[in-house]
Amino acid sequence: MPSSKEIRTKIKSVQNTRKITKAMEMVAASKMRKAQERMRAARPYGDKIRIIAAHLSQANPEYRHPYLVKHGDMKAAGMILVTTDKGLCGGLNTNVLRAATQKLRQLQQDNVKVQATAIGNKGFGFLNRVGVNVVSHVVQLGDTPHLERLIGAVKVQLDAYSKGEIDAVYLAYTRFINTMKQEPVIEQLLPLSSDRLGDIPPRKYGWDYIYEPDAVTVLDELLTRFIEALVYGAVAENMASEQSARMVAMKAASDNAKKVIDDLQLSYNKARQASITKELSEIVSGAAAV
């Protein structure tokens, strides 16, 4: 049985750890609210640009944008993997990396070459470990995602699809459901399908857009912004999921630390009582011998 001094040292160590996890829980809770507000603020813009893109894709059928054109047999594909820069967020990264691994294995079984873009340190390290060709990456995004930092990395995949170097682009991230639940998602980003554009609100009148300077320029610019909005929305969802998962993980760590402290305190009391009993027995034995 460890001595009283050793137990006191362990109690002090666990108490210090609990202070850290409790502080991290409070910080994550504060950041989570801001991340959720940012995520919800991005949704109206994403919904509106989706509706406009859907209308334009049907309003000008003589021009088919490369993002709307499906290639033939799939020989190469791209994947944009969104993860966190930091750990201590439970199984958040593990779940999305497991889903990405299954998708990569499926593509490899179909003899499809894969090139990847990593958003976040965890995904970048994972792709390098498994030997996937990483053509672009962006890390250390901080607590607030900025679109200008994402555009460069994502544009590599978009240009490769437009040139016909890859036949599809997939987006892997963690979707925010609620504070206690986040689910990994792998969606097809390109080619844009009717499911991605969603249901188009019915038109009350017959009308069409007036394009300035021309339809090709407008569609190119709009659909590029639409793809960027989808990626930005995925990053915002992933950040909200990260802070929620970290808050829950740190709360669980704090609760477990409290249980450990209680157990150690009980062991300390037992060791202290045993020591006192032993000393009393020695005093009584000494007095009886005299």
PDB file of C-alpha atoms in Angstrom:
ATOM      1  CA  MET A   1       0.000   0.000   0.000  1.00  0.00           C
ATOM      2  CA  PRO A   2       1.473   3.427  -0.904  1.00  0.00           C
ATOM      3  CA  SER A   3       2.420   5.776   1.876  1.00  0.00           C
ATOM      4  CA  SER A   4       0.372   8.818   2.914  1.00  0.00           C
ATOM      5  CA  LYS A   5       2.907  11.159   1.338  1.00  0.00           C
ATOM      6  CA  GLU A   6       2.699   9.403  -2.046  1.00  0.00           C
ATOM      7  CA  ILE A   7      -1.101   9.526  -1.976  1.00  0.00           C
ATOM      8  CA  ARG A   8      -1.076  13.241  -1.103  1.00  0.00           C
ATOM      9  CA  THR A   9       1.252  13.870  -4.048  1.00  0.00           C
ATOM     10  CA  LYS A  10      -1.125  12.012  -6.401  1.00  0.00           C
ATOM     11  CA  ILE A  11      -4.125  13.935  -5.077  1.00  0.00           C
ATOM     12  CA  LYS A  12      -2.355  17.243  -5.650  1.00  0.00           C
ATOM     13  CA  SER A  13      -1.388  16.188  -9.193  1.00  0.00           C
ATOM     14  CA  VAL A  14      -4.935  15.143 -10.107  1.00  0.00           C
ATOM     15  CA  GLN A  15      -6.340  18.349  -8.614  1.00  0.00           C
ATOM     16  CA  ASN A  16      -4.024  20.413 -10.811  1.00  0.00           C
ATOM     17  CA  THR A  17      -5.095  18.399 -13.850  1.00  0.00           C
ATOM     18  CA  ARG A  18      -8.759  18.934 -12.972  1.00  0.00           C
ATOM     19  CA  LYS A  19      -8.216  22.690 -12.801  1.00  0.00           C
ATOM     20  CA  ILE A  20      -6.803  22.611 -16.345  1.00  0.00           C
ATOM     21  CA  THR A  21      -9.612  20.473 -17.791  1.00  0.00           C
ATOM     22  CA  LYS A  22     -12.241  22.627 -16.057  1.00  0.00           C
ATOM     23  CA  ALA A  23     -10.716  25.780 -17.521  1.00  0.00           C
ATOM     24  CA  MET A  24     -10.591  24.192 -20.986  1.00  0.00           C
ATOM     25  CA  GLU A  25     -14.234  23.165 -20.629  1.00  0.00           C
ATOM     26  CA  MET A  26     -15.257  26.763 -19.891  1.00  0.00           C
ATOM     27  CA  VAL A  27     -13.175  28.142 -22.780  1.00  0.00           C
ATOM     28  CA  ALA A  28     -14.636  25.558 -25.186  1.00  0.00           C
ATOM     29  CA  ALA A  29     -18.175  26.427 -24.055  1.00  0.00           C
ATOM     30  CA  SER A  30     -17.549  30.103 -24.829  1.00  0.00           C
ATOM     31  CA  LYS A  31     -16.008  29.346 -28.226  1.00  0.00           C
ATOM     32  CA  MET A  32     -18.779  26.879 -29.016  1.00  0.00           C
ATOM     33  CA  ARG A  33     -21.458  29.556 -28.787  1.00  0.00           C
ATOM     34  CA  LYS A  34     -19.506  31.848 -31.100  1.00  0.00           C
ATOM     35  CA  ALA A  35     -18.853  28.997 -33.552  1.00  0.00           C
ATOM     36  CA  GLN A  36     -22.537  28.074 -33.633  1.00  0.00           C
ATOM     37  CA  GLU A  37     -23.524  31.686 -34.292  1.00  0.00           C
ATOM     38  CA  ARG A  38     -20.972  31.872 -37.113  1.00  0.00           C
ATOM     39  CA  MET A  39     -22.257  28.596 -38.583  1.00  0.00           C
ATOM     40  CA  ARG A  40     -25.897  29.737 -38.474  1.00  0.00           C
ATOM     41  CA  ALA A  41     -24.968  33.126 -39.945  1.00  0.00           C
ATOM     42  CA  ALA A  42     -23.383  31.409 -42.968  1.00  0.00           C
ATOM     43  CA  ARG A  43     -26.434  29.270 -43.751  1.00  0.00           C
ATOM     44  CA  PRO A  44     -28.713  31.996 -45.246  1.00  0.00           C
ATOM     45  CA  TYR A  45     -25.987  33.039 -47.711  1.00  0.00           C
ATOM     46  CA  GLY A  46     -25.384  29.393 -48.646  1.00  0.00           C
ATOM     47  CA  ASP A  47     -29.116  28.774 -49.173  1.00  0.00           C
ATOM     48  CA  LYS A  48     -29.571  31.891 -51.315  1.00  0.00           C
ATOM     49  CA  ILE A  49     -26.569  31.263 -53.540  1.00  0.00           C
ATOM     50  CA  ARG A  50     -27.711  27.632 -53.940  1.00  0.00           C
ATOM     51  CA  ILE A  51     -31.121  28.783 -55.210  1.00  0.00           C
ATOM     52  CA  ILE A  52     -29.566  31.291 -57.616  1.00  0.00           C
ATOM     53  CA  ALA A  53     -27.098  28.670 -58.892  1.00  0.00           C
ATOM     54  CA  ALA A  54     -29.944  26.208 -59.420  1.00  0.00           C
ATOM     55  CA  HIS A  55     -31.969  28.799 -61.359  1.00  0.00           C
ATOM     56  CA  LEU A  56     -29.006  29.796 -63.501  1.00  0.00           C
ATOM     57  CA  SER A  57     -28.112  26.182 -64.268  1.00  0.00           C
ATOM     58  CA  GLN A  58     -31.561  25.782 -65.871  1.00  0.00           C
ATOM     59  CA  ALA A  59     -32.058  29.297 -67.198  1.00  0.00           C
ATOM     60  CA  ASN A  60     -29.158  29.073 -69.654  1.00  0.00           C
ATOM     61  CA  PRO A  61     -29.109  25.482 -70.955  1.00  0.00           C
ATOM     62  CA  GLU A  62     -26.970  26.275 -74.016  1.00  0.00           C
ATOM     63  CA  TYR A  63     -23.944  26.720 -71.753  1.00  0.00           C
ATOM     64  CA  ARG A  64     -23.028  23.902 -69.406  1.00  0.00           C
ATOM     65  CA  HIS A  65     -20.479  24.875 -66.793  1.00  0.00           C
ATOM     66  CA  PRO A  66     -17.673  22.284 -66.236  1.00  0.00           C
ATOM     67  CA  TYR A  67     -18.821  21.852 -62.617  1.00  0.00           C
ATOM     68  CA  LEU A  68     -22.204  20.624 -63.887  1.00  0.00           C
ATOM     69  CA  VAL A  69     -20.801  18.198 -66.471  1.00  0.00           C
ATOM     70  CA  LYS A  70     -20.321  14.620 -65.378  1.00  0.00           C
ATOM     71  CA  HIS A  71     -17.214  12.927 -66.749  1.00  0.00           C
ATOM     72  CA  GLY A  72     -17.088   9.403 -68.080  1.00  0.00           C
ATOM     73  CA  ASP A  73     -15.573   6.470 -66.197  1.00  0.00           C
ATOM     74  CA  MET A  74     -13.946   7.577 -62.963  1.00  0.00           C
ATOM     75  CA  LYS A  75     -10.180   7.177 -63.155  1.00  0.00           C
ATOM     76  CA  ALA A  76      -9.070   9.826 -60.659  1.00  0.00           C
ATOM     77  CA  ALA A  77     -10.771  11.643 -57.815  1.00  0.00           C
ATOM     78  CA  GLY A  78     -10.032  14.394 -55.343  1.00  0.00           C
ATOM     79  CA  MET A  79     -10.895  14.610 -51.668  1.00  0.00           C
ATOM     80  CA  ILE A  80     -11.063  17.677 -49.430  1.00  0.00           C
ATOM     81  CA  LEU A  81     -10.611  16.492 -45.839  1.00  0.00           C
ATOM     82  CA  VAL A  82     -11.650  18.911 -43.078  1.00  0.00           C
ATOM     83  CA  THR A  83     -10.317  18.202 -39.579  1.00  0.00           C
ATOM     84  CA  THR A  84      -9.168  20.182 -36.552  1.00  0.00           C
ATOM     85  CA  ASP A  85      -5.758  21.688 -35.863  1.00  0.00           C
ATOM     86  CA  LYS A  86      -5.771  20.616 -32.207  1.00  0.00           C
ATOM     87  CA  GLY A  87      -6.696  17.494 -30.307  1.00  0.00           C
ATOM     88  CA  LEU A  88      -8.478  16.936 -26.983  1.00  0.00           C
ATOM     89  CA  CYS A  89     -11.882  16.819 -28.686  1.00  0.00           C
ATOM     90  CA  GLY A  90     -12.889  13.215 -28.091  1.00  0.00           C
ATOM     91  CA  GLY A  91     -13.458  10.989 -31.107  1.00  0.00           C
ATOM     92  CA  LEU A  92     -14.283  13.845 -33.494  1.00  0.00           C
ATOM     93  CA  ASN A  93     -11.255  13.459 -35.765  1.00  0.00           C
ATOM     94  CA  THR A  94     -11.151   9.683 -35.362  1.00  0.00           C
ATOM     95  CA  ASN A  95     -14.687   9.320 -36.722  1.00  0.00           C
ATOM     96  CA  VAL A  96     -14.197  11.492 -39.809  1.00  0.00           C
ATOM     97  CA  LEU A  97     -10.793   9.905 -40.531  1.00  0.00           C
ATOM     98  CA  ARG A  98     -12.359   6.458 -40.282  1.00  0.00           C
ATOM     99  CA  ALA A  99     -15.042   7.479 -42.784  1.00  0.00           C
ATOM    100  CA  ALA A 100     -12.386   8.968 -45.084  1.00  0.00           C
ATOM    101  CA  THR A 101     -10.327   5.775 -44.829  1.00  0.00           C
ATOM    102  CA  GLN A 102     -13.317   3.682 -45.937  1.00  0.00           C
ATOM    103  CA  LYS A 103     -13.917   5.992 -48.899  1.00  0.00           C
ATOM    104  CA  LEU A 104     -10.235   5.921 -49.884  1.00  0.00           C
ATOM    105  CA  ARG A 105     -10.191   2.127 -49.642  1.00  0.00           C
ATOM    106  CA  GLN A 106     -13.297   1.919 -51.825  1.00  0.00           C
ATOM    107  CA  LEU A 107     -11.754   4.184 -54.459  1.00  0.00           C
ATOM    108  CA  GLN A 108      -8.510   2.213 -54.434  1.00  0.00           C
ATOM    109  CA  GLN A 109     -10.424  -1.030 -54.941  1.00  0.00           C
ATOM    110  CA  ASP A 110     -11.988   0.544 -58.034  1.00  0.00           C
ATOM    111  CA  ASN A 111      -8.480   1.488 -59.282  1.00  0.00           C
ATOM    112  CA  VAL A 112      -9.177   5.196 -58.862  1.00  0.00           C
ATOM    113  CA  LYS A 113      -6.222   7.457 -58.164  1.00  0.00           C
ATOM    114  CA  VAL A 114      -6.829   9.916 -55.339  1.00  0.00           C
ATOM    115  CA  GLN A 115      -5.357  13.345 -54.675  1.00  0.00           C
ATOM    116  CA  ALA A 116      -6.258  15.134 -51.476  1.00  0.00           C
ATOM    117  CA  THR A 117      -6.512  18.583 -49.947  1.00  0.00           C
ATOM    118  CA  ALA A 118      -6.106  18.785 -46.180  1.00  0.00           C
ATOM    119  CA  ILE A 119      -7.782  21.483 -44.095  1.00  0.00           C
ATOM    120  CA  GLY A 120      -6.462  21.104 -40.550  1.00  0.00           C
ATOM    121  CA  ASN A 121      -3.334  19.618 -38.972  1.00  0.00           C
ATOM    122  CA  LYS A 122      -4.875  16.283 -37.999  1.00  0.00           C
ATOM    123  CA  GLY A 123      -6.036  15.471 -41.501  1.00  0.00           C
ATOM    124  CA  PHE A 124      -2.769  16.659 -43.043  1.00  0.00           C
ATOM    125  CA  GLY A 125      -0.761  14.348 -40.802  1.00  0.00           C
ATOM    126  CA  PHE A 126      -3.132  11.445 -41.458  1.00  0.00           C
ATOM    127  CA  LEU A 127      -2.956  11.778 -45.250  1.00  0.00           C
ATOM    128  CA  ASN A 128       0.836  11.875 -45.137  1.00  0.00           C
ATOM    129  CA  ARG A 129       0.947   8.753 -42.948  1.00  0.00           C
ATOM    130  CA  VAL A 130      -1.302   6.702 -45.239  1.00  0.00           C
ATOM    131  CA  GLY A 131       0.606   7.810 -48.343  1.00  0.00           C
ATOM    132  CA  VAL A 132      -2.131   9.783 -50.133  1.00  0.00           C
ATOM    133  CA  ASN A 133      -0.963  12.401 -52.643  1.00  0.00           C
ATOM    134  CA  VAL A 134      -1.569  15.758 -50.903  1.00  0.00           C
ATOM    135  CA  VAL A 135      -1.701  18.471 -53.573  1.00  0.00           C
ATOM    136  CA  SER A 136      -2.593  21.342 -51.225  1.00  0.00           C
ATOM    137  CA  HIS A 137      -3.238  22.017 -47.570  1.00  0.00           C
ATOM    138  CA  VAL A 138      -4.081  24.799 -45.142  1.00  0.00           C
ATOM    139  CA  VAL A 139      -3.531  24.595 -41.386  1.00  0.00           C
ATOM    140  CA  GLN A 140      -3.715  26.829 -38.307  1.00  0.00           C
ATOM    141  CA  LEU A 141      -7.012  28.464 -39.257  1.00  0.00           C
ATOM    142  CA  GLY A 142      -7.589  29.649 -35.697  1.00  0.00           C
ATOM    143  CA  ASP A 143     -11.003  29.964 -34.115  1.00  0.00           C
ATOM    144  CA  THR A 144     -12.468  31.955 -37.032  1.00  0.00           C
ATOM    145  CA  PRO A 145     -12.313  30.560 -40.596  1.00  0.00           C
ATOM    146  CA  HIS A 146     -11.441  33.079 -43.296  1.00  0.00           C
ATOM    147  CA  LEU A 147     -12.516  32.328 -46.844  1.00  0.00           C
ATOM    148  CA  GLU A 148      -9.431  33.924 -48.386  1.00  0.00           C
ATOM    149  CA  ARG A 149      -7.247  31.324 -46.648  1.00  0.00           C
ATOM    150  CA  LEU A 150      -9.358  28.438 -47.957  1.00  0.00           C
ATOM    151  CA  ILE A 151      -9.649  29.565 -51.577  1.00  0.00           C
ATOM    152  CA  GLY A 152      -6.079  28.740 -52.620  1.00  0.00           C
ATOM    153  CA  ALA A 153      -6.117  25.182 -51.326  1.00  0.00           C
ATOM    154  CA  VAL A 154      -9.585  24.419 -52.710  1.00  0.00           C
ATOM    155  CA  LYS A 155      -8.856  25.995 -56.121  1.00  0.00           C
ATOM    156  CA  VAL A 156      -6.248  23.314 -56.810  1.00  0.00           C
ATOM    157  CA  GLN A 157      -8.982  20.665 -56.819  1.00  0.00           C
ATOM    158  CA  LEU A 158     -11.425  22.830 -58.775  1.00  0.00           C
ATOM    159  CA  ASP A 159      -8.875  23.538 -61.504  1.00  0.00           C
ATOM    160  CA  ALA A 160      -7.953  19.861 -61.719  1.00  0.00           C
ATOM    161  CA  TYR A 161     -11.620  18.963 -62.246  1.00  0.00           C
ATOM    162  CA  SER A 162     -12.116  21.672 -64.866  1.00  0.00           C
ATOM    163  CA  LYS A 163      -9.067  20.402 -66.783  1.00  0.00           C
ATOM    164  CA  GLY A 164     -10.315  16.807 -66.640  1.00  0.00           C
ATOM    165  CA  GLU A 165      -7.440  15.588 -64.472  1.00  0.00           C
ATOM    166  CA  ILE A 166      -9.913  14.240 -61.898  1.00  0.00           C
ATOM    167  CA  ASP A 167     -13.463  13.037 -62.437  1.00  0.00           C
ATOM    168  CA  ALA A 168     -15.013  13.792 -59.027  1.00  0.00           C
ATOM    169  CA  VAL A 169     -14.309  15.757 -55.854  1.00  0.00           C
ATOM    170  CA  TYR A 170     -15.489  14.625 -52.422  1.00  0.00           C
ATOM    171  CA  LEU A 171     -15.806  16.711 -49.257  1.00  0.00           C
ATOM    172  CA  ALA A 172     -15.278  15.030 -45.858  1.00  0.00           C
ATOM    173  CA  TYR A 173     -16.095  16.909 -42.656  1.00  0.00           C
ATOM    174  CA  THR A 174     -18.035  16.636 -39.392  1.00  0.00           C
ATOM    175  CA  ARG A 175     -21.583  17.947 -39.438  1.00  0.00           C
ATOM    176  CA  PHE A 176     -22.917  19.669 -36.324  1.00  0.00           C
ATOM    177  CA  ILE A 177     -26.197  18.124 -35.118  1.00  0.00           C
ATOM    178  CA  ASN A 178     -26.335  19.380 -31.551  1.00  0.00           C
ATOM    179  CA  THR A 179     -24.018  19.857 -28.594  1.00  0.00           C
ATOM    180  CA  MET A 180     -23.935  16.144 -27.801  1.00  0.00           C
ATOM    181  CA  LYS A 181     -23.961  14.760 -31.343  1.00  0.00           C
ATOM    182  CA  GLN A 182     -21.755  15.348 -34.375  1.00  0.00           C
ATOM    183  CA  GLU A 183     -21.612  13.012 -37.355  1.00  0.00           C
ATOM    184  CA  PRO A 184     -18.936  12.515 -40.032  1.00  0.00           C
ATOM    185  CA  VAL A 185     -20.111  13.249 -43.567  1.00  0.00           C
ATOM    186  CA  ILE A 186     -18.622  12.532 -46.995  1.00  0.00           C
ATOM    187  CA  GLU A 187     -20.416  14.358 -49.800  1.00  0.00           C
ATOM    188  CA  GLN A 188     -19.810  14.639 -53.531  1.00  0.00           C
ATOM    189  CA  LEU A 189     -18.771  18.215 -54.219  1.00  0.00           C
ATOM    190  CA  LEU A 190     -18.203  17.899 -57.970  1.00  0.00           C
ATOM    191  CA  PRO A 191     -19.887  17.347 -60.338  1.00  0.00           C
ATOM    192  CA  LEU A 192     -22.760  19.342 -58.870  1.00  0.00           C
ATOM    193  CA  SER A 193     -25.832  17.149 -58.793  1.00  0.00           C
ATOM    194  CA  SER A 194     -29.507  18.003 -58.439  1.00  0.00           C
ATOM    195  CA  ASP A 195     -29.322  16.765 -54.848  1.00  0.00           C
ATOM    196  CA  ARG A 196     -26.582  19.270 -54.100  1.00  0.00           C
ATOM    197  CA  LEU A 197     -28.478  22.152 -55.731  1.00  0.00           C
ATOM    198  CA  GLY A 198     -31.628  21.092 -53.898  1.00  0.00           C
ATOM    199  CA  ASP A 199     -35.250  21.760 -54.705  1.00  0.00           C
ATOM    200  CA  ILE A 200     -35.806  24.912 -56.709  1.00  0.00           C
ATOM    201  CA  PRO A 201     -38.656  27.147 -55.529  1.00  0.00           C
ATOM    202  CA  PRO A 202     -41.358  27.345 -58.237  1.00  0.00           C
ATOM    203  CA  ARG A 203     -41.456  30.461 -60.368  1.00  0.00           C
ATOM    204  CA  LYS A 204     -44.637  32.509 -60.396  1.00  0.00           C
ATOM    205  CA  TYR A 205     -43.785  34.247 -63.651  1.00  0.00           C
ATOM    206  CA  GLY A 206     -41.873  33.413 -66.782  1.00  0.00           C
ATOM    207  CA  TRP A 207     -38.570  35.261 -66.642  1.00  0.00           C
ATOM    208  CA  ASP A 208     -34.876  34.900 -67.219  1.00  0.00           C
ATOM    209  CA  TYR A 209     -31.725  36.658 -66.045  1.00  0.00           C
ATOM    210  CA  ILE A 210     -29.977  39.429 -67.930  1.00  0.00           C
ATOM    211  CA  TYR A 211     -26.284  38.554 -67.946  1.00  0.00           C
ATOM    212  CA  GLU A 212     -23.658  41.237 -67.753  1.00  0.00           C
ATOM    213  CA  PRO A 213     -21.110  41.020 -69.315  1.00  0.00           C
ATOM    214  CA  ASP A 214     -22.169  37.558 -70.570  1.00  0.00           C
ATOM    215  CA  ALA A 215     -23.640  34.260 -69.346  1.00  0.00           C
ATOM    216  CA  VAL A 216     -20.326  32.398 -69.354  1.00  0.00           C
ATOM    217  CA  THR A 217     -18.605  34.938 -67.092  1.00  0.00           C
ATOM    218  CA  VAL A 218     -21.539  35.114 -64.689  1.00  0.00           C
ATOM    219  CA  LEU A 219     -21.941  31.336 -64.398  1.00  0.00           C
ATOM    220  CA  ASP A 220     -18.212  30.793 -63.954  1.00  0.00           C
ATOM    221  CA  GLU A 221     -18.038  33.335 -61.160  1.00  0.00           C
ATOM    222  CA  LEU A 222     -21.245  32.262 -59.432  1.00  0.00           C
ATOM    223  CA  LEU A 223     -20.616  28.523 -59.396  1.00  0.00           C
ATOM    224  CA  THR A 224     -17.070  29.083 -58.160  1.00  0.00           C
ATOM    225  CA  ARG A 225     -18.471  31.187 -55.304  1.00  0.00           C
ATOM    226  CA  PHE A 226     -21.067  28.482 -54.677  1.00  0.00           C
ATOM    227  CA  ILE A 227     -18.390  25.791 -54.262  1.00  0.00           C
ATOM    228  CA  GLU A 228     -16.376  28.075 -51.996  1.00  0.00           C
ATOM    229  CA  ALA A 229     -19.501  28.703 -49.889  1.00  0.00           C
ATOM    230  CA  LEU A 230     -20.034  24.937 -49.545  1.00  0.00           C
ATOM    231  CA  VAL A 231     -16.454  24.431 -48.346  1.00  0.00           C
ATOM    232  CA  TYR A 232     -16.659  27.407 -45.982  1.00  0.00           C
ATOM    233  CA  GLY A 233     -19.912  26.045 -44.561  1.00  0.00           C
ATOM    234  CA  ALA A 234     -18.277  22.651 -44.007  1.00  0.00           C
ATOM    235  CA  VAL A 235     -15.348  24.285 -42.169  1.00  0.00           C
ATOM    236  CA  ALA A 236     -17.753  26.339 -40.017  1.00  0.00           C
ATOM    237  CA  GLU A 237     -19.738  23.188 -39.174  1.00  0.00           C
ATOM    238  CA  ASN A 238     -16.526  21.357 -38.326  1.00  0.00           C
ATOM    239  CA  MET A 239     -15.375  24.157 -35.997  1.00  0.00           C
ATOM    240  CA  ALA A 240     -18.719  24.188 -34.174  1.00  0.00           C
ATOM    241  CA  SER A 241     -18.461  20.406 -33.824  1.00  0.00           C
ATOM    242  CA  GLU A 242     -14.889  20.726 -32.552  1.00  0.00           C
ATOM    243  CA  GLN A 243     -15.756  23.108 -29.727  1.00  0.00           C
ATOM    244  CA  SER A 244     -18.810  21.074 -28.737  1.00  0.00           C
ATOM    245  CA  ALA A 245     -16.829  17.836 -28.682  1.00  0.00           C
ATOM    246  CA  ARG A 246     -13.999  19.482 -26.734  1.00  0.00           C
ATOM    247  CA  MET A 247     -16.409  20.878 -24.139  1.00  0.00           C
ATOM    248  CA  VAL A 248     -18.002  17.453 -23.635  1.00  0.00           C
ATOM    249  CA  ALA A 249     -14.597  15.709 -23.500  1.00  0.00           C
ATOM    250  CA  MET A 250     -13.186  18.171 -20.968  1.00  0.00           C
ATOM    251  CA  LYS A 251     -16.329  17.887 -18.818  1.00  0.00           C
ATOM    252  CA  ALA A 252     -15.944  14.103 -18.816  1.00  0.00           C
ATOM    253  CA  ALA A 253     -12.252  14.485 -17.915  1.00  0.00           C
ATOM    254  CA  SER A 254     -13.109  16.840 -15.038  1.00  0.00           C
ATOM    255  CA  ASP A 255     -15.753  14.440 -13.726  1.00  0.00           C
ATOM    256  CA  ASN A 256     -13.345  11.499 -13.941  1.00  0.00           C
ATOM    257  CA  ALA A 257     -10.667  13.518 -12.140  1.00  0.00           C
ATOM    258  CA  LYS A 258     -13.128  14.218  -9.315  1.00  0.00           C
ATOM    259  CA  LYS A 259     -13.840  10.493  -8.984  1.00  0.00           C
ATOM    260  CA  VAL A 260     -10.116   9.725  -8.889  1.00  0.00           C
ATOM    261  CA  ILE A 261      -9.596  12.389  -6.212  1.00  0.00           C
ATOM    262  CA  ASP A 262     -12.409  10.888  -4.108  1.00  0.00           C
ATOM    263  CA  ASP A 263     -10.895   7.399  -4.413  1.00  0.00           C
ATOM    264  CA  LEU A 264      -7.430   8.679  -3.546  1.00  0.00           C
ATOM    265  CA  GLN A 265      -8.832  10.613  -0.587  1.00  0.00           C
ATOM    266  CA  LEU A 266     -10.448   7.420   0.704  1.00  0.00           C
ATOM    267  CA  SER A 267      -7.154   5.536   0.280  1.00  0.00           C
ATOM    268  CA  TYR A 268      -5.338   8.362   2.073  1.00  0.00           C
ATOM    269  CA  ASN A 269      -7.769   8.221   5.004  1.00  0.00           C
ATOM    270  CA  LYS A 270      -7.324   4.457   5.254  1.00  0.00           C
ATOM    271  CA  ALA A 271      -3.525   4.746   5.159  1.00  0.00           C
ATOM    272  CA  ARG A 272      -3.596   7.533   7.769  1.00  0.00           C
ATOM    273  CA  GLN A 273      -5.907   5.505  10.027  1.00  0.00           C
ATOM    274  CA  ALA A 274      -3.694   2.449   9.690  1.00  0.00           C
ATOM    275  CA  SER A 275      -0.643   4.531  10.597  1.00  0.00           C
ATOM    276  CA  ILE A 276      -2.382   5.973  13.679  1.00  0.00           C
ATOM    277  CA  THR A 277      -3.563   2.524  14.756  1.00  0.00           C
ATOM    278  CA  LYS A 278      -0.061   1.130  14.383  1.00  0.00           C
ATOM    279  CA  GLU A 279       1.434   3.950  16.491  1.00  0.00           C
ATOM    280  CA  LEU A 280      -1.187   3.440  19.207  1.00  0.00           C
ATOM    281  CA  SER A 281      -0.485  -0.279  19.262  1.00  0.00           C
ATOM    282  CA  GLU A 282       3.230   0.360  19.669  1.00  0.00           C
ATOM    283  CA  ILE A 283       2.570   2.834  22.533  1.00  0.00           C
ATOM    284  CA  VAL A 284       0.241   0.407  24.309  1.00  0.00           C
ATOM    285  CA  SER A 285       2.689  -2.476  23.832  1.00  0.00           C
ATOM    286  CA  GLY A 286       5.531  -0.335  25.197  1.00  0.00           C
ATOM    287  CA  ALA A 287       3.496   0.730  28.236  1.00  0.00           C
ATOM    288  CA  ALA A 288       2.499  -2.868  28.964  1.00  0.00           C
ATOM    289  CA  ALA A 289       6.108  -3.998  28.760  1.00  0.00           C
ATOM    290  CA  VAL A 290       7.136  -1.386  31.324  1.00  0.00           C
TER     291      VAL A 290
END
